[in-house]
PDB file of C-alpha atoms in Angstrom:
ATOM      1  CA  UNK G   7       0.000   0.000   0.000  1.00  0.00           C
ATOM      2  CA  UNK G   8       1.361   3.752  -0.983  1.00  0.00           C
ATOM      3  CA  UNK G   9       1.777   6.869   1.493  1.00  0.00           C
ATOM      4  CA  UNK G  10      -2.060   7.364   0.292  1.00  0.00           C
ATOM      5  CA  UNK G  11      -5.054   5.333   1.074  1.00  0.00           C
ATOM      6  CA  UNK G  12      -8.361   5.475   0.246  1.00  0.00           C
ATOM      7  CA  UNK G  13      -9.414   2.856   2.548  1.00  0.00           C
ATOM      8  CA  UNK G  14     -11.406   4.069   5.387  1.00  0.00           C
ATOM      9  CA  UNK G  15     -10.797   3.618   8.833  1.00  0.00           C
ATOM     10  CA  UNK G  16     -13.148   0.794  10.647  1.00  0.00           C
ATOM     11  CA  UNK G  17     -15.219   1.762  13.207  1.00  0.00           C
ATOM     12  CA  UNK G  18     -14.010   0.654  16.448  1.00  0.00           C
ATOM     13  CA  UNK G  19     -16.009  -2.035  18.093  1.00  0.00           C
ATOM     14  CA  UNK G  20     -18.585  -1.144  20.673  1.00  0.00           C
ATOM     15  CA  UNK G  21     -17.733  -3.821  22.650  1.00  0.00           C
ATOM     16  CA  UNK G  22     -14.695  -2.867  23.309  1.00  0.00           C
ATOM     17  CA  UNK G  23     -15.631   0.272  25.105  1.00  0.00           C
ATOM     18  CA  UNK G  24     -13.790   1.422  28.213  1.00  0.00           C
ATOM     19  CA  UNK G  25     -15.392   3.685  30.176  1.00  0.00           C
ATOM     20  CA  UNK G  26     -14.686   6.753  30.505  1.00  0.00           C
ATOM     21  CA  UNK G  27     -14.812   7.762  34.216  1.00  0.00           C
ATOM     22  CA  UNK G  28     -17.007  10.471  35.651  1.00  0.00           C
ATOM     23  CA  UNK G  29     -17.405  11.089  39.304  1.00  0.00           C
ATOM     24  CA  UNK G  30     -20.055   9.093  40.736  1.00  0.00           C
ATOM     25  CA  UNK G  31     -21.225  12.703  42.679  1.00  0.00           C
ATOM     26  CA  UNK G  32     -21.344  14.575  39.270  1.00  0.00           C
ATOM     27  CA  UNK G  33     -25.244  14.806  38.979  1.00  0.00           C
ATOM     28  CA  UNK G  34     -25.600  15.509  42.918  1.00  0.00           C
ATOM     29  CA  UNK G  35     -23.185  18.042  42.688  1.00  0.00           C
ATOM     30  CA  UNK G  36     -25.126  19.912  39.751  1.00  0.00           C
ATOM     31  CA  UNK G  37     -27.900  20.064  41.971  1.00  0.00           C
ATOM     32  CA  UNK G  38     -25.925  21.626  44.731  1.00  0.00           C
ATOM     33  CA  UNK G  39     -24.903  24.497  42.666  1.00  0.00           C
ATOM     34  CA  UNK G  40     -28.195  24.922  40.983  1.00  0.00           C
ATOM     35  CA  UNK G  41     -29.867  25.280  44.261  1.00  0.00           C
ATOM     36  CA  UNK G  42     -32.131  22.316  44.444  1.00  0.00           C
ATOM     37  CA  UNK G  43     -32.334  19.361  46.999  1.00  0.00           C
ATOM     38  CA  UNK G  44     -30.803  16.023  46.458  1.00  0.00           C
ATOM     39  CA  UNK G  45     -33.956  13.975  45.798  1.00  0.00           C
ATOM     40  CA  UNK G  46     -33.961  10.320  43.542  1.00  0.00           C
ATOM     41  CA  UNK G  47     -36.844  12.311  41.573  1.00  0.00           C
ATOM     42  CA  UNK G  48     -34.370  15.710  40.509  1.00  0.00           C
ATOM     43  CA  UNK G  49     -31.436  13.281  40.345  1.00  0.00           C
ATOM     44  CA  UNK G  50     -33.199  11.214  37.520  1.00  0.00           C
ATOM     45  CA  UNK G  51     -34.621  14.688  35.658  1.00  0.00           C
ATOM     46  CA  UNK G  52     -30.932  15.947  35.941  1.00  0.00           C
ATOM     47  CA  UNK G  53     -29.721  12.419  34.915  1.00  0.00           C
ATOM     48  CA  UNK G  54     -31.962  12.120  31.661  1.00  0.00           C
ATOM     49  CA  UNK G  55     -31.192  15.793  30.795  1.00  0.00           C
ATOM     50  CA  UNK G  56     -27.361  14.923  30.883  1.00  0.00           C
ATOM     51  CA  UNK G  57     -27.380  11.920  28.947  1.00  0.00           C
ATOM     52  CA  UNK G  58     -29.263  13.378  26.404  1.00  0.00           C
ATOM     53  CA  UNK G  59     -27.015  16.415  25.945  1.00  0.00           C
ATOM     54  CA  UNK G  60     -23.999  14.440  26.232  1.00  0.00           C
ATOM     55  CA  UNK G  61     -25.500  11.817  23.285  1.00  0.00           C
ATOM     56  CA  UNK G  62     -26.441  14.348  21.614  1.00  0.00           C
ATOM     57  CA  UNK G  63     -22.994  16.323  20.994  1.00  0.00           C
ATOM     58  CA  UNK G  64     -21.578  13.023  20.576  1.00  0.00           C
ATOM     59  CA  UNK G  65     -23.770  11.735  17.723  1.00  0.00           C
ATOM     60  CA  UNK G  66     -23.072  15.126  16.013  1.00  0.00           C
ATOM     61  CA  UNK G  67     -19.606  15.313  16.373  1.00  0.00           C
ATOM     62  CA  UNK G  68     -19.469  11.350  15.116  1.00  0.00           C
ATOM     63  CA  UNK G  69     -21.757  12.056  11.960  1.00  0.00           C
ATOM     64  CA  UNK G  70     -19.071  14.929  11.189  1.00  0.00           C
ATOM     65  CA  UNK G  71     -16.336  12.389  11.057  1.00  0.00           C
ATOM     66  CA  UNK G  72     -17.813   9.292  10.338  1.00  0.00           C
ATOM     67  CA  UNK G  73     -21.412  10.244   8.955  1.00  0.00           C
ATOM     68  CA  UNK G  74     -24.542  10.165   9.886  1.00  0.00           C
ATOM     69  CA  UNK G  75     -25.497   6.703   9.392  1.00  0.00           C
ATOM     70  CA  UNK G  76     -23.122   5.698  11.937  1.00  0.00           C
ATOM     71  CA  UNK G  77     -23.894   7.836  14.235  1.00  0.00           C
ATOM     72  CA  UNK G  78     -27.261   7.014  14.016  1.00  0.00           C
ATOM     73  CA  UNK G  79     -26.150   3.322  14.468  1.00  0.00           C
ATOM     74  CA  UNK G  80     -23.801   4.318  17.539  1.00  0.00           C
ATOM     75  CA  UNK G  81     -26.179   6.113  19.000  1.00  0.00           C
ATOM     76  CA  UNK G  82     -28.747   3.234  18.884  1.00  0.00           C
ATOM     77  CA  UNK G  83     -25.938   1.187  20.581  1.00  0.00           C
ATOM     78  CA  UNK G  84     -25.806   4.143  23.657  1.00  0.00           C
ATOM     79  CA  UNK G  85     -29.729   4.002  23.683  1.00  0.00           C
ATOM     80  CA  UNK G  86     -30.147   0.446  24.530  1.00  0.00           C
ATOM     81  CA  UNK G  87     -26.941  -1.042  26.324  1.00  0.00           C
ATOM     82  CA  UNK G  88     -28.981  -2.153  29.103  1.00  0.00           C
ATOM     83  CA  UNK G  89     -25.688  -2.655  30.823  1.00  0.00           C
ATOM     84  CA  UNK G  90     -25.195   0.915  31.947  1.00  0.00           C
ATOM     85  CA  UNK G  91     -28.760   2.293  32.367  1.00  0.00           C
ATOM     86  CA  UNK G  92     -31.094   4.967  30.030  1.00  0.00           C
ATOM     87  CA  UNK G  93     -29.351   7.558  31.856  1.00  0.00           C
ATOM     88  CA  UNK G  94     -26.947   8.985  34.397  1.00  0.00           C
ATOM     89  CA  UNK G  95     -23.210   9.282  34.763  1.00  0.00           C
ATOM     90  CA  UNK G  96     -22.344   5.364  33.661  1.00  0.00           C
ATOM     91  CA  UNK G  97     -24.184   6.306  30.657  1.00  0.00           C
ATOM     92  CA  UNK G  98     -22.574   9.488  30.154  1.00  0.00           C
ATOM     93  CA  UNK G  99     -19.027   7.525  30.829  1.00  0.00           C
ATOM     94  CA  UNK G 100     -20.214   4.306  28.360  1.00  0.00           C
ATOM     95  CA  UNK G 101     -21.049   7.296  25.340  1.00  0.00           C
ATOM     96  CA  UNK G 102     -17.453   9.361  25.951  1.00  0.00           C
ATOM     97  CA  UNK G 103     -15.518   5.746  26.432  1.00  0.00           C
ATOM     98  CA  UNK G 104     -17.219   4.596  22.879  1.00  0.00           C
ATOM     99  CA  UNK G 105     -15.496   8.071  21.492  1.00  0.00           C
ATOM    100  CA  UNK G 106     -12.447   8.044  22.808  1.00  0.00           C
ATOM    101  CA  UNK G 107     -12.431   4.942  21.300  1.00  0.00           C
ATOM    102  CA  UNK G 108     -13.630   7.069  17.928  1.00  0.00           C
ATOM    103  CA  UNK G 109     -10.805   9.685  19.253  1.00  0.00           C
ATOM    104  CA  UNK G 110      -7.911   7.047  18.094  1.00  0.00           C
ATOM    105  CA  UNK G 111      -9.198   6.542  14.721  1.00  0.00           C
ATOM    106  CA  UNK G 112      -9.870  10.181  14.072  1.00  0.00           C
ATOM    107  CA  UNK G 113      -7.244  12.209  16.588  1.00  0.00           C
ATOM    108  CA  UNK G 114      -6.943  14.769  14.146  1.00  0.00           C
ATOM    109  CA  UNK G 115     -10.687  15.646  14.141  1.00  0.00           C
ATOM    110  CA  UNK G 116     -11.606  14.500  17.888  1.00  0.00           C
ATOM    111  CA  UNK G 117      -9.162  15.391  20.221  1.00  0.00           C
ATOM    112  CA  UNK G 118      -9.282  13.652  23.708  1.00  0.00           C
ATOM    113  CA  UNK G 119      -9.542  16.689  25.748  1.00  0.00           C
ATOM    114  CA  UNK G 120     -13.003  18.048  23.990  1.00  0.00           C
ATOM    115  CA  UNK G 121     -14.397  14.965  25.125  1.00  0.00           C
ATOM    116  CA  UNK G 122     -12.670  14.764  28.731  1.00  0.00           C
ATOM    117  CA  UNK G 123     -14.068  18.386  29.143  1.00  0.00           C
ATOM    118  CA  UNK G 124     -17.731  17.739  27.822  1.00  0.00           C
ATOM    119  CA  UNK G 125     -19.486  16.497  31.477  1.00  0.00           C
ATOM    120  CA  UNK G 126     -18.314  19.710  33.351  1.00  0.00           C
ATOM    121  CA  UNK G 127     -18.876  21.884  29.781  1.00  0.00           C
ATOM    122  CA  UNK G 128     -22.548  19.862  29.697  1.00  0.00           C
ATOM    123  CA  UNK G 129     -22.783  20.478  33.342  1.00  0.00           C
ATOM    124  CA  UNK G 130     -22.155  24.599  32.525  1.00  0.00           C
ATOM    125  CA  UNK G 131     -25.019  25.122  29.817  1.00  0.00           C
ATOM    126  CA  UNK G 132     -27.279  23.690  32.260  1.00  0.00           C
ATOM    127  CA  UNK G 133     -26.428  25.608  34.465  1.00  0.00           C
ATOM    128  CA  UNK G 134     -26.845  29.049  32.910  1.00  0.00           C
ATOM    129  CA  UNK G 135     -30.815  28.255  32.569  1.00  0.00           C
ATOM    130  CA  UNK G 136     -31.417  27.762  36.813  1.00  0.00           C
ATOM    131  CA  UNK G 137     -33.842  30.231  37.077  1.00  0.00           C
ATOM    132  CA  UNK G 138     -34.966  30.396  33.116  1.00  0.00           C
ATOM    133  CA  UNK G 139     -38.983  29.480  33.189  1.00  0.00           C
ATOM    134  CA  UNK G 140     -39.826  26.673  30.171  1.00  0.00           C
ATOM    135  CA  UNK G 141     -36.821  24.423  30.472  1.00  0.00           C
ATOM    136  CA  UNK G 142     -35.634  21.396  32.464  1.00  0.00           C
ATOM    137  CA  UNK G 143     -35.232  22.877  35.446  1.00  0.00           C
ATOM    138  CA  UNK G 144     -39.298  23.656  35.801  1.00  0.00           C
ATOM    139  CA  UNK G 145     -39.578  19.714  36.609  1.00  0.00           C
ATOM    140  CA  UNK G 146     -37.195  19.638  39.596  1.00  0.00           C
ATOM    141  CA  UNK G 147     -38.466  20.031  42.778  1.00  0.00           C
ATOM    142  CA  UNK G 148     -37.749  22.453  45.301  1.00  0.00           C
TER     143      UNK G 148
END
């Protein structure tokens, strides 16, 4: 094979997927600094509205780089890997683990620290909208 290939790299395999670890305190600490109690109920709304932001940049940065049909696919994957819950911080770690996994195959485009960085980044647009009436935070209890 010459200096130039057209091959294209493989996906990496989702089973493979180390987790990437976030502090099991994250979500209870986000409720500390918005101001609201630690309750199972707010943990879970604060839960579902991480995951989903977190899958959410992930699947968009992955269809830049690999398309959309595999992110669509990986994100399916994220959806329903009963092994690490809908939703939450082992969710959140399962997602970044499968990219850093991505992060090898693509360095160039995906560098390990955007998606080291995304939880607390995550954690700061939510943030910014305590207070804001018609979002998230209008279904955790005070």
């Amino acid at each position: 094979m010459g200096l130039f290939s057209s091959k294209k790299p493989s996906a990496p395999n989702p089973n493979e997927v180390v987790p990437m670890q976030i502090r099991d305190t994250f979500i209870e600490e986000l409720l500390t600094k918005a101001g609201f109690p630690n309750s199972p109920d707010n943990r879970a709304v604060i839960a579902d509205r991480l995951t989903s932001m977190v899958q959410m940049q992930c699947s968009s940065w992955l269809a830049t780089i690999a398309g959309q049909a595999e992110a669509d696919r990986r994100r399916l994957i994220w959806e329903t890997n009963s092994a690490v819950g809908a939703s939450g911080t082992k969710a959140c770690s399962y997602i970044l683990g499968d990219m850093l996994l991505w992060a090898a195959v693509f360095p160039a485009q995906m560098p390990t620290e955007m998606l080291t960085s995304l939880p607390d980044h995550v954690a700061g647009i939510m943030l910014e909208s305590v207070g804001d009436s018609g979002t998230f935070w209008d279904w955790v209890s005070t």
